[in-house]
Amino acid sequence: MTRKLHLTVVFLINIYLIGKAYALVEFTNIVCEAIDKDFVKFEYCRLKSVNRTYKYFTVRANLLQIPVTEAKVNAGLYKRLSTYKPFFYNVTIDGCKFFKNVKLYPVASSVYDFFKDVSNLNHTCPYDHDIIVNKLTADNFNHRFSNVLDFPTGDYMFKVRFIIYKNIRAKFQLYFSLK
């Protein structure tokens, strides 16, 4: 009798685990581009692979004309079909107003959640210092892409454009696979 109960429990646990297959995010590339080199310079923009399963990226952007008092951020998610096509969202927000009340921007606040613990992008304008994102891992993305939203597997690009004083000054692209 005990053996049957044990086998039943093992069977139910296996069914549960098979039904809970999660997609995993794997970073594949990162591109940082200073469009206006008189305004911003990327000191470093790296994707670091510690081992096969643990990767993170680190970025440091030096602002050359400070303080920054007017900034907009355009962020979009693209899925690779034959080329990268817009997928799911593409939003532009006022960066200075955003940090005053993050909850007013539901889509942008979910993007902010990725960066809040590993960056110094956590206050309103004026920005008078370099922008640093330090060791952002794929684990930050895994929860949102597998538990919160059900994304199809494939190759994606997360693109961010920084529009400062009505001109695009820098571009950031993070490429990743969802498996």
CSV table of N, CA and C in Angstrom, one decimal:
chain,number,residue,atom,x,y,z
A,1,MET,N,0.8,-1.2,0.0
A,1,MET,CA,0.0,0.0,0.0
A,1,MET,C,0.9,1.3,0.0
A,2,THR,N,1.9,1.3,0.8
A,2,THR,CA,2.8,2.4,0.9
A,2,THR,C,3.5,2.6,-0.5
A,3,ARG,N,3.9,1.5,-1.1
A,3,ARG,CA,4.6,1.6,-2.4
A,3,ARG,C,3.7,2.2,-3.4
A,4,LYS,N,2.4,1.9,-3.5
A,4,LYS,CA,1.5,2.5,-4.4
A,4,LYS,C,1.3,4.0,-4.2
A,5,LEU,N,1.2,4.3,-2.9
A,5,LEU,CA,1.1,5.8,-2.6
A,5,LEU,C,2.3,6.5,-3.0
A,6,HIS,N,3.5,5.9,-2.8
A,6,HIS,CA,4.8,6.6,-3.2
A,6,HIS,C,4.8,6.7,-4.7
A,7,LEU,N,4.5,5.7,-5.5
A,7,LEU,CA,4.5,5.8,-6.9
A,7,LEU,C,3.5,6.8,-7.5
A,8,THR,N,2.3,6.9,-6.8
A,8,THR,CA,1.3,7.9,-7.2
A,8,THR,C,1.8,9.3,-7.0
A,9,VAL,N,2.5,9.5,-5.9
A,9,VAL,CA,3.0,10.9,-5.6
A,9,VAL,C,4.1,11.2,-6.6
A,10,VAL,N,5.0,10.3,-6.9
A,10,VAL,CA,6.0,10.5,-7.9
A,10,VAL,C,5.4,10.8,-9.3
A,11,PHE,N,4.4,10.0,-9.6
A,11,PHE,CA,3.8,10.2,-10.9
A,11,PHE,C,3.1,11.6,-11.0
A,12,LEU,N,2.4,12.0,-9.9
A,12,LEU,CA,1.8,13.4,-9.9
A,12,LEU,C,2.8,14.5,-10.0
A,13,ILE,N,3.9,14.3,-9.3
A,13,ILE,CA,5.0,15.4,-9.3
A,13,ILE,C,5.5,15.5,-10.7
A,14,ASN,N,5.8,14.4,-11.4
A,14,ASN,CA,6.3,14.4,-12.7
A,14,ASN,C,5.3,15.1,-13.7
A,15,ILE,N,4.1,14.8,-13.6
A,15,ILE,CA,3.0,15.4,-14.4
A,15,ILE,C,3.1,16.9,-14.2
A,16,TYR,N,3.1,17.3,-12.9
A,16,TYR,CA,3.2,18.8,-12.6
A,16,TYR,C,4.4,19.4,-13.2
A,17,LEU,N,5.5,18.8,-13.1
A,17,LEU,CA,6.8,19.4,-13.6
A,17,LEU,C,6.7,19.5,-15.1
A,18,ILE,N,6.2,18.5,-15.8
A,18,ILE,CA,6.2,18.5,-17.2
A,18,ILE,C,5.2,19.6,-17.7
A,19,GLY,N,4.1,19.8,-17.0
A,19,GLY,CA,3.2,20.9,-17.3
A,19,GLY,C,3.7,22.2,-17.1
A,20,LYS,N,4.7,22.4,-16.2
A,20,LYS,CA,5.3,23.6,-15.9
A,20,LYS,C,6.6,23.9,-16.6
A,21,ALA,N,6.7,23.6,-17.9
A,21,ALA,CA,7.9,23.8,-18.6
A,21,ALA,C,8.1,25.3,-18.9
A,22,TYR,N,9.2,25.9,-18.4
A,22,TYR,CA,9.4,27.3,-18.5
A,22,TYR,C,10.4,27.6,-19.7
A,23,ALA,N,10.1,28.7,-20.4
A,23,ALA,CA,11.1,29.1,-21.4
A,23,ALA,C,12.2,29.8,-20.7
A,24,LEU,N,13.4,29.7,-21.3
A,24,LEU,CA,14.6,30.4,-20.7
A,24,LEU,C,15.2,31.4,-21.6
A,25,VAL,N,15.5,32.5,-21.1
A,25,VAL,CA,16.2,33.6,-21.9
A,25,VAL,C,17.7,33.4,-21.9
A,26,GLU,N,18.2,33.5,-23.1
A,26,GLU,CA,19.7,33.4,-23.2
A,26,GLU,C,20.2,34.6,-24.0
A,27,PHE,N,21.0,35.5,-23.4
A,27,PHE,CA,21.5,36.6,-24.1
A,27,PHE,C,22.4,36.2,-25.3
A,28,THR,N,22.3,36.8,-26.5
A,28,THR,CA,23.2,36.4,-27.6
A,28,THR,C,24.1,37.5,-28.0
A,29,ASN,N,23.7,38.8,-27.9
A,29,ASN,CA,24.5,39.9,-28.3
A,29,ASN,C,24.0,41.2,-27.7
A,30,ILE,N,24.9,42.2,-27.6
A,30,ILE,CA,24.5,43.5,-27.2
A,30,ILE,C,25.2,44.5,-28.0
A,31,VAL,N,24.5,45.6,-28.4
A,31,VAL,CA,25.1,46.6,-29.2
A,31,VAL,C,24.8,48.0,-28.6
A,32,CYS,N,25.8,48.8,-28.4
A,32,CYS,CA,25.6,50.1,-27.9
A,32,CYS,C,26.1,51.1,-28.9
A,33,GLU,N,25.4,52.1,-29.3
A,33,GLU,CA,25.8,53.0,-30.4
A,33,GLU,C,25.6,54.4,-30.0
A,34,ALA,N,26.7,55.2,-29.9
A,34,ALA,CA,26.5,56.6,-29.6
A,34,ALA,C,26.3,57.3,-31.0
A,35,ILE,N,25.1,57.8,-31.2
A,35,ILE,CA,24.8,58.5,-32.4
A,35,ILE,C,25.4,59.9,-32.4
A,36,ASP,N,25.3,60.6,-31.3
A,36,ASP,CA,25.9,61.9,-31.2
A,36,ASP,C,27.1,61.7,-30.3
A,37,LYS,N,28.3,61.6,-30.9
A,37,LYS,CA,29.5,61.3,-30.1
A,37,LYS,C,30.0,62.5,-29.3
A,38,ASP,N,29.4,63.7,-29.6
A,38,ASP,CA,29.7,64.9,-28.7
A,38,ASP,C,28.8,64.9,-27.5
A,39,PHE,N,27.8,64.1,-27.4
A,39,PHE,CA,26.9,64.1,-26.3
A,39,PHE,C,27.1,62.9,-25.4
A,40,VAL,N,27.4,61.7,-25.9
A,40,VAL,CA,27.5,60.5,-25.1
A,40,VAL,C,28.6,59.6,-25.7
A,41,LYS,N,29.3,58.9,-24.8
A,41,LYS,CA,30.3,58.0,-25.2
A,41,LYS,C,30.2,56.7,-24.4
A,42,PHE,N,30.2,55.6,-25.0
A,42,PHE,CA,30.1,54.3,-24.2
A,42,PHE,C,31.5,53.9,-23.8
A,43,GLU,N,31.7,53.9,-22.5
A,43,GLU,CA,33.0,53.5,-22.0
A,43,GLU,C,33.2,52.0,-22.2
A,44,TYR,N,32.1,51.3,-21.8
A,44,TYR,CA,32.1,49.8,-22.1
A,44,TYR,C,30.6,49.4,-22.3
A,45,CYS,N,30.5,48.3,-23.1
A,45,CYS,CA,29.2,47.7,-23.4
A,45,CYS,C,29.5,46.3,-23.7
A,46,ARG,N,29.4,45.4,-22.7
A,46,ARG,CA,29.9,44.1,-22.8
A,46,ARG,C,28.8,43.0,-22.4
A,47,LEU,N,28.8,41.9,-23.1
A,47,LEU,CA,28.1,40.7,-22.7
A,47,LEU,C,29.1,39.8,-22.2
A,48,LYS,N,29.0,39.4,-21.0
A,48,LYS,CA,30.0,38.5,-20.4
A,48,LYS,C,29.4,37.1,-20.2
A,49,SER,N,30.1,36.1,-20.6
A,49,SER,CA,29.6,34.7,-20.4
A,49,SER,C,30.5,34.1,-19.4
A,50,VAL,N,29.9,33.8,-18.2
A,50,VAL,CA,30.7,33.2,-17.1
A,50,VAL,C,30.8,31.7,-17.3
A,51,ASN,N,29.7,31.1,-17.7
A,51,ASN,CA,29.7,29.7,-18.1
A,51,ASN,C,28.5,29.5,-19.1
A,52,ARG,N,28.2,28.3,-19.4
A,52,ARG,CA,27.2,28.1,-20.5
A,52,ARG,C,25.8,28.6,-20.1
A,53,THR,N,25.5,28.6,-18.8
A,53,THR,CA,24.2,29.0,-18.4
A,53,THR,C,24.1,30.4,-17.8
A,54,TYR,N,25.2,31.0,-17.4
A,54,TYR,CA,25.2,32.3,-16.7
A,54,TYR,C,25.9,33.4,-17.5
A,55,LYS,N,25.1,34.3,-18.0
A,55,LYS,CA,25.6,35.4,-18.8
A,55,LYS,C,25.0,36.7,-18.2
A,56,TYR,N,25.7,37.8,-18.3
A,56,TYR,CA,25.2,39.1,-17.9
A,56,TYR,C,25.8,40.2,-18.8
A,57,PHE,N,25.1,41.3,-18.8
A,57,PHE,CA,25.7,42.4,-19.6
A,57,PHE,C,25.9,43.6,-18.6
A,58,THR,N,26.9,44.4,-19.0
A,58,THR,CA,27.3,45.6,-18.3
A,58,THR,C,27.5,46.7,-19.3
A,59,VAL,N,27.0,47.9,-18.9
A,59,VAL,CA,27.1,49.1,-19.8
A,59,VAL,C,27.4,50.3,-18.9
A,60,ARG,N,28.3,51.1,-19.5
A,60,ARG,CA,28.6,52.4,-18.9
A,60,ARG,C,28.6,53.5,-20.0
A,61,ALA,N,27.7,54.4,-19.9
A,61,ALA,CA,27.6,55.5,-20.8
A,61,ALA,C,28.0,56.8,-20.2
A,62,ASN,N,29.0,57.5,-20.7
A,62,ASN,CA,29.5,58.7,-20.2
A,62,ASN,C,28.7,59.9,-20.9
A,63,LEU,N,28.0,60.7,-20.1
A,63,LEU,CA,27.3,61.8,-20.6
A,63,LEU,C,28.3,63.0,-20.7
A,64,LEU,N,28.5,63.5,-21.8
A,64,LEU,CA,29.5,64.6,-22.0
A,64,LEU,C,29.0,66.0,-21.9
A,65,GLN,N,27.7,66.2,-22.0
A,65,GLN,CA,27.0,67.5,-21.8
A,65,GLN,C,26.0,67.4,-20.7
A,66,ILE,N,26.4,67.7,-19.5
A,66,ILE,CA,25.5,67.6,-18.4
A,66,ILE,C,25.2,69.0,-17.8
A,67,PRO,N,24.1,69.1,-17.1
A,67,PRO,CA,23.1,68.2,-16.8
A,67,PRO,C,22.1,68.0,-17.9
A,68,VAL,N,21.5,66.8,-17.9
A,68,VAL,CA,20.4,66.5,-18.8
A,68,VAL,C,19.1,66.8,-18.1
A,69,THR,N,18.3,67.7,-18.7
A,69,THR,CA,17.0,68.1,-18.0
A,69,THR,C,15.8,67.7,-18.9
A,70,GLU,N,16.0,67.2,-20.1
A,70,GLU,CA,14.9,66.7,-20.9
A,70,GLU,C,15.3,65.4,-21.6
A,71,ALA,N,14.6,64.4,-21.3
A,71,ALA,CA,15.0,63.1,-21.9
A,71,ALA,C,13.8,62.2,-22.2
A,72,LYS,N,13.7,61.6,-23.4
A,72,LYS,CA,12.6,60.7,-23.7
A,72,LYS,C,13.3,59.4,-24.0
A,73,VAL,N,12.6,58.3,-23.8
A,73,VAL,CA,13.1,57.0,-24.0
A,73,VAL,C,12.1,56.2,-24.8
A,74,ASN,N,12.6,55.7,-26.0
A,74,ASN,CA,11.8,54.8,-26.8
A,74,ASN,C,12.3,53.4,-26.7
A,75,ALA,N,11.4,52.5,-26.3
A,75,ALA,CA,11.7,51.1,-26.1
A,75,ALA,C,10.8,50.2,-26.9
A,76,GLY,N,11.3,49.2,-27.5
A,76,GLY,CA,10.5,48.3,-28.2
A,76,GLY,C,11.1,46.9,-28.2
A,77,LEU,N,10.2,45.9,-28.4
A,77,LEU,CA,10.5,44.5,-28.4
A,77,LEU,C,10.3,44.1,-29.9
A,78,TYR,N,11.3,43.4,-30.5
A,78,TYR,CA,11.2,43.0,-31.8
A,78,TYR,C,11.5,41.5,-31.8
A,79,LYS,N,10.7,40.7,-32.7
A,79,LYS,CA,10.9,39.3,-32.9
A,79,LYS,C,11.5,39.0,-34.2
A,80,ARG,N,12.4,38.1,-34.3
A,80,ARG,CA,13.1,37.8,-35.6
A,80,ARG,C,12.2,36.8,-36.3
A,81,LEU,N,11.8,37.2,-37.5
A,81,LEU,CA,11.1,36.4,-38.4
A,81,LEU,C,12.1,36.1,-39.6
A,82,SER,N,12.0,36.9,-40.7
A,82,SER,CA,13.1,36.9,-41.6
A,82,SER,C,14.1,38.0,-41.2
A,83,THR,N,13.5,39.1,-40.7
A,83,THR,CA,14.3,40.2,-40.1
A,83,THR,C,13.6,40.5,-38.8
A,84,TYR,N,14.1,41.5,-38.0
A,84,TYR,CA,13.5,41.8,-36.8
A,84,TYR,C,12.3,42.7,-37.0
A,85,LYS,N,11.1,42.2,-36.6
A,85,LYS,CA,9.8,42.9,-36.8
A,85,LYS,C,9.3,43.3,-35.4
A,86,PRO,N,8.6,44.5,-35.4
A,86,PRO,CA,8.0,44.9,-34.1
A,86,PRO,C,7.1,43.8,-33.5
A,87,PHE,N,7.2,43.6,-32.2
A,87,PHE,CA,6.5,42.6,-31.5
A,87,PHE,C,6.1,43.0,-30.1
A,88,PHE,N,4.8,43.0,-29.8
A,88,PHE,CA,4.3,43.2,-28.5
A,88,PHE,C,4.2,44.7,-28.1
A,89,TYR,N,5.2,45.4,-28.1
A,89,TYR,CA,5.1,46.8,-27.7
A,89,TYR,C,6.2,47.7,-28.3
A,90,ASN,N,5.9,49.0,-28.4
A,90,ASN,CA,6.9,50.0,-28.7
A,90,ASN,C,6.4,51.3,-28.1
A,91,VAL,N,7.0,51.7,-27.1
A,91,VAL,CA,6.5,52.9,-26.3
A,91,VAL,C,7.6,54.0,-26.2
A,92,THR,N,7.2,55.2,-26.2
A,92,THR,CA,8.0,56.3,-25.9
A,92,THR,C,7.5,57.0,-24.7
A,93,ILE,N,8.4,57.2,-23.7
A,93,ILE,CA,8.0,57.9,-22.5
A,93,ILE,C,8.9,59.1,-22.2
A,94,ASP,N,8.4,60.0,-21.5
A,94,ASP,CA,9.2,61.1,-21.0
A,94,ASP,C,10.0,60.6,-19.8
A,95,GLY,N,11.3,60.5,-19.9
A,95,GLY,CA,12.1,59.9,-18.9
A,95,GLY,C,12.1,60.7,-17.6
A,96,CYS,N,12.1,62.0,-17.7
A,96,CYS,CA,12.1,62.8,-16.5
A,96,CYS,C,10.8,62.7,-15.7
A,97,LYS,N,9.6,62.6,-16.4
A,97,LYS,CA,8.4,62.5,-15.7
A,97,LYS,C,8.2,61.1,-15.2
A,98,PHE,N,8.7,60.1,-15.9
A,98,PHE,CA,8.5,58.7,-15.6
A,98,PHE,C,9.0,58.4,-14.2
A,99,PHE,N,10.2,58.9,-13.8
A,99,PHE,CA,10.8,58.6,-12.5
A,99,PHE,C,10.1,59.3,-11.4
A,100,LYS,N,9.3,60.3,-11.7
A,100,LYS,CA,8.5,61.0,-10.6
A,100,LYS,C,7.4,60.1,-10.1
A,101,ASN,N,6.8,59.3,-11.1
A,101,ASN,CA,5.7,58.4,-10.7
A,101,ASN,C,5.7,57.2,-11.7
A,102,VAL,N,6.4,56.2,-11.4
A,102,VAL,CA,6.6,55.0,-12.2
A,102,VAL,C,5.3,54.3,-12.5
A,103,LYS,N,4.3,54.3,-11.6
A,103,LYS,CA,3.1,53.6,-11.7
A,103,LYS,C,2.2,54.1,-12.8
A,104,LEU,N,2.4,55.4,-13.2
A,104,LEU,CA,1.5,55.9,-14.3
A,104,LEU,C,1.8,55.3,-15.6
A,105,TYR,N,2.9,54.6,-15.8
A,105,TYR,CA,3.3,54.0,-17.1
A,105,TYR,C,3.4,52.5,-16.9
A,106,PRO,N,2.3,51.7,-17.1
A,106,PRO,CA,2.4,50.3,-16.7
A,106,PRO,C,3.4,49.5,-17.6
A,107,VAL,N,3.4,49.7,-18.9
A,107,VAL,CA,4.4,48.9,-19.7
A,107,VAL,C,5.8,49.3,-19.4
A,108,ALA,N,6.0,50.7,-19.3
A,108,ALA,CA,7.4,51.1,-19.0
A,108,ALA,C,7.8,50.7,-17.6
A,109,SER,N,6.9,50.7,-16.6
A,109,SER,CA,7.3,50.3,-15.3
A,109,SER,C,7.8,48.8,-15.3
A,110,SER,N,7.2,48.0,-16.1
A,110,SER,CA,7.7,46.6,-16.2
A,110,SER,C,9.1,46.5,-16.7
A,111,VAL,N,9.4,47.4,-17.7
A,111,VAL,CA,10.8,47.5,-18.2
A,111,VAL,C,11.7,48.0,-17.2
A,112,TYR,N,11.2,49.0,-16.4
A,112,TYR,CA,12.0,49.6,-15.3
A,112,TYR,C,12.4,48.5,-14.3
A,113,ASP,N,11.5,47.6,-14.0
A,113,ASP,CA,11.8,46.6,-13.1
A,113,ASP,C,13.0,45.7,-13.4
A,114,PHE,N,13.3,45.6,-14.7
A,114,PHE,CA,14.5,44.9,-15.1
A,114,PHE,C,15.7,45.5,-14.6
A,115,PHE,N,15.7,46.9,-14.6
A,115,PHE,CA,17.0,47.6,-14.4
A,115,PHE,C,17.1,48.2,-13.0
A,116,LYS,N,16.0,48.3,-12.2
A,116,LYS,CA,16.1,49.1,-11.0
A,116,LYS,C,17.1,48.6,-10.0
A,117,ASP,N,17.4,47.4,-9.9
A,117,ASP,CA,18.4,46.9,-8.9
A,117,ASP,C,19.8,46.9,-9.4
A,118,VAL,N,20.0,47.0,-10.7
A,118,VAL,CA,21.4,46.9,-11.2
A,118,VAL,C,21.9,48.2,-11.9
A,119,SER,N,21.1,49.3,-11.8
A,119,SER,CA,21.5,50.5,-12.5
A,119,SER,C,21.3,51.7,-11.6
A,120,ASN,N,21.9,52.8,-12.1
A,120,ASN,CA,21.7,54.1,-11.3
A,120,ASN,C,20.6,54.9,-12.0
A,121,LEU,N,19.7,54.3,-12.8
A,121,LEU,CA,18.6,55.0,-13.4
A,121,LEU,C,17.4,55.0,-12.4
A,122,ASN,N,17.5,55.7,-11.3
A,122,ASN,CA,16.5,55.6,-10.3
A,122,ASN,C,16.1,56.9,-9.7
A,123,HIS,N,16.2,58.0,-10.5
A,123,HIS,CA,15.8,59.3,-10.0
A,123,HIS,C,15.4,60.2,-11.2
A,124,THR,N,14.8,61.3,-10.8
A,124,THR,CA,14.3,62.2,-11.9
A,124,THR,C,15.5,63.1,-12.4
A,125,CYS,N,15.2,63.8,-13.4
A,125,CYS,CA,16.1,64.8,-14.0
A,125,CYS,C,16.4,65.9,-12.9
A,126,PRO,N,17.5,66.5,-13.0
A,126,PRO,CA,18.6,66.4,-14.0
A,126,PRO,C,19.5,65.3,-13.7
A,127,TYR,N,20.0,64.7,-14.8
A,127,TYR,CA,21.0,63.7,-14.8
A,127,TYR,C,22.4,64.4,-14.9
A,128,ASP,N,23.2,64.2,-14.0
A,128,ASP,CA,24.5,64.9,-14.0
A,128,ASP,C,25.7,63.9,-13.8
A,129,HIS,N,25.4,62.6,-14.2
A,129,HIS,CA,26.4,61.6,-13.9
A,129,HIS,C,26.3,60.5,-15.0
A,130,ASP,N,27.3,59.7,-15.1
A,130,ASP,CA,27.3,58.6,-16.1
A,130,ASP,C,26.1,57.6,-15.8
A,131,ILE,N,25.7,56.9,-16.9
A,131,ILE,CA,24.6,55.9,-16.7
A,131,ILE,C,25.3,54.6,-16.7
A,132,ILE,N,25.0,53.8,-15.6
A,132,ILE,CA,25.6,52.5,-15.4
A,132,ILE,C,24.6,51.4,-15.2
A,133,VAL,N,24.7,50.4,-16.0
A,133,VAL,CA,24.0,49.1,-15.7
A,133,VAL,C,25.0,48.1,-15.5
A,134,ASN,N,24.9,47.5,-14.3
A,134,ASN,CA,26.0,46.6,-13.8
A,134,ASN,C,25.4,45.2,-13.6
A,135,LYS,N,25.9,44.2,-14.4
A,135,LYS,CA,25.6,42.8,-14.3
A,135,LYS,C,24.2,42.5,-14.3
A,136,LEU,N,23.5,42.8,-15.3
A,136,LEU,CA,22.1,42.5,-15.5
A,136,LEU,C,22.0,41.1,-16.1
A,137,THR,N,21.5,40.1,-15.4
A,137,THR,CA,21.5,38.7,-15.8
A,137,THR,C,20.2,38.4,-16.6
A,138,ALA,N,20.2,37.2,-17.2
A,138,ALA,CA,19.0,36.7,-17.9
A,138,ALA,C,17.9,36.3,-16.9
A,139,ASP,N,18.3,36.1,-15.6
A,139,ASP,CA,17.3,35.7,-14.6
A,139,ASP,C,16.3,36.9,-14.4
A,140,ASN,N,16.7,38.1,-14.6
A,140,ASN,CA,15.8,39.2,-14.5
A,140,ASN,C,14.7,39.1,-15.6
A,141,PHE,N,15.0,38.6,-16.7
A,141,PHE,CA,14.1,38.5,-17.8
A,141,PHE,C,13.3,37.2,-17.8
A,142,ASN,N,13.8,36.1,-17.2
A,142,ASN,CA,13.2,34.8,-17.2
A,142,ASN,C,11.8,34.8,-16.6
A,143,HIS,N,11.7,35.5,-15.5
A,143,HIS,CA,10.4,35.5,-14.8
A,143,HIS,C,9.3,36.2,-15.7
A,144,ARG,N,9.6,37.3,-16.3
A,144,ARG,CA,8.6,38.0,-17.1
A,144,ARG,C,8.3,37.3,-18.4
A,145,PHE,N,9.2,36.6,-19.0
A,145,PHE,CA,9.0,36.0,-20.3
A,145,PHE,C,8.4,34.6,-20.1
A,146,SER,N,8.5,34.0,-19.0
A,146,SER,CA,7.9,32.6,-18.8
A,146,SER,C,6.8,32.6,-17.8
A,147,ASN,N,6.8,33.3,-16.8
A,147,ASN,CA,5.8,33.2,-15.7
A,147,ASN,C,4.7,34.3,-15.9
A,148,VAL,N,5.1,35.5,-16.2
A,148,VAL,CA,4.1,36.6,-16.3
A,148,VAL,C,3.4,36.6,-17.6
A,149,LEU,N,4.2,36.6,-18.7
A,149,LEU,CA,3.6,36.6,-20.0
A,149,LEU,C,4.1,35.3,-20.8
A,150,ASP,N,3.2,34.8,-21.6
A,150,ASP,CA,3.5,33.6,-22.3
A,150,ASP,C,4.1,33.9,-23.7
A,151,PHE,N,5.4,34.1,-23.8
A,151,PHE,CA,6.0,34.5,-25.1
A,151,PHE,C,6.4,33.2,-25.9
A,152,PRO,N,6.2,33.3,-27.2
A,152,PRO,CA,6.6,32.1,-28.0
A,152,PRO,C,8.2,32.1,-28.0
A,153,THR,N,8.7,30.9,-28.2
A,153,THR,CA,10.1,30.7,-28.3
A,153,THR,C,10.6,31.4,-29.6
A,154,GLY,N,11.9,31.8,-29.7
A,154,GLY,CA,12.4,32.4,-30.8
A,154,GLY,C,13.5,33.4,-30.5
A,155,ASP,N,13.9,34.2,-31.5
A,155,ASP,CA,15.0,35.2,-31.3
A,155,ASP,C,14.3,36.6,-31.2
A,156,TYR,N,14.8,37.4,-30.2
A,156,TYR,CA,14.2,38.7,-30.0
A,156,TYR,C,15.3,39.7,-29.9
A,157,MET,N,14.9,41.0,-30.0
A,157,MET,CA,15.7,42.1,-29.8
A,157,MET,C,15.0,43.2,-29.0
A,158,PHE,N,15.6,43.6,-27.9
A,158,PHE,CA,15.1,44.7,-27.1
A,158,PHE,C,15.8,46.0,-27.5
A,159,LYS,N,15.2,46.9,-28.1
A,159,LYS,CA,15.8,48.1,-28.6
A,159,LYS,C,15.4,49.4,-27.8
A,160,VAL,N,16.4,50.1,-27.4
A,160,VAL,CA,16.1,51.4,-26.7
A,160,VAL,C,16.8,52.5,-27.4
A,161,ARG,N,16.0,53.6,-27.6
A,161,ARG,CA,16.6,54.8,-28.2
A,161,ARG,C,16.5,55.9,-27.1
A,162,PHE,N,17.6,56.7,-26.9
A,162,PHE,CA,17.6,57.8,-25.9
A,162,PHE,C,17.5,59.1,-26.7
A,163,ILE,N,16.3,59.8,-26.5
A,163,ILE,CA,16.1,61.0,-27.2
A,163,ILE,C,16.2,62.1,-26.2
A,164,ILE,N,17.3,62.8,-26.4
A,164,ILE,CA,17.6,63.9,-25.4
A,164,ILE,C,17.6,65.2,-26.2
A,165,TYR,N,16.9,66.2,-25.6
A,165,TYR,CA,16.7,67.5,-26.3
A,165,TYR,C,16.2,67.3,-27.7
A,166,LYS,N,15.3,66.4,-27.9
A,166,LYS,CA,14.6,66.1,-29.2
A,166,LYS,C,15.4,65.5,-30.3
A,167,ASN,N,16.6,65.0,-29.9
A,167,ASN,CA,17.5,64.3,-30.9
A,167,ASN,C,17.8,62.9,-30.3
A,168,ILE,N,17.9,62.0,-31.2
A,168,ILE,CA,18.3,60.6,-30.8
A,168,ILE,C,19.8,60.7,-30.6
A,169,ARG,N,20.3,60.5,-29.3
A,169,ARG,CA,21.7,60.6,-29.0
A,169,ARG,C,22.4,59.2,-28.9
A,170,ALA,N,21.6,58.2,-28.5
A,170,ALA,CA,22.2,56.9,-28.3
A,170,ALA,C,21.2,55.8,-28.6
A,171,LYS,N,21.7,54.6,-28.9
A,171,LYS,CA,20.9,53.5,-29.2
A,171,LYS,C,21.5,52.2,-28.5
A,172,PHE,N,20.6,51.4,-27.9
A,172,PHE,CA,21.0,50.2,-27.2
A,172,PHE,C,20.2,49.1,-27.7
A,173,GLN,N,20.8,48.0,-28.0
A,173,GLN,CA,20.1,46.8,-28.5
A,173,GLN,C,20.6,45.6,-27.8
A,174,LEU,N,19.7,44.8,-27.2
A,174,LEU,CA,20.0,43.6,-26.5
A,174,LEU,C,19.3,42.5,-27.3
A,175,TYR,N,20.1,41.5,-27.8
A,175,TYR,CA,19.6,40.4,-28.5
A,175,TYR,C,19.5,39.2,-27.6
A,176,PHE,N,18.4,38.4,-27.7
A,176,PHE,CA,18.3,37.2,-26.8
A,176,PHE,C,17.4,36.2,-27.5
A,177,SER,N,17.6,35.0,-27.1
A,177,SER,CA,16.8,33.9,-27.5
A,177,SER,C,15.9,33.4,-26.4
A,178,LEU,N,14.7,33.0,-26.7
A,178,LEU,CA,13.8,32.4,-25.7
A,178,LEU,C,13.6,31.0,-26.1
A,179,LYS,N,14.1,30.1,-25.3
A,179,LYS,CA,14.1,28.6,-25.6
A,179,LYS,C,13.2,27.9,-24.7
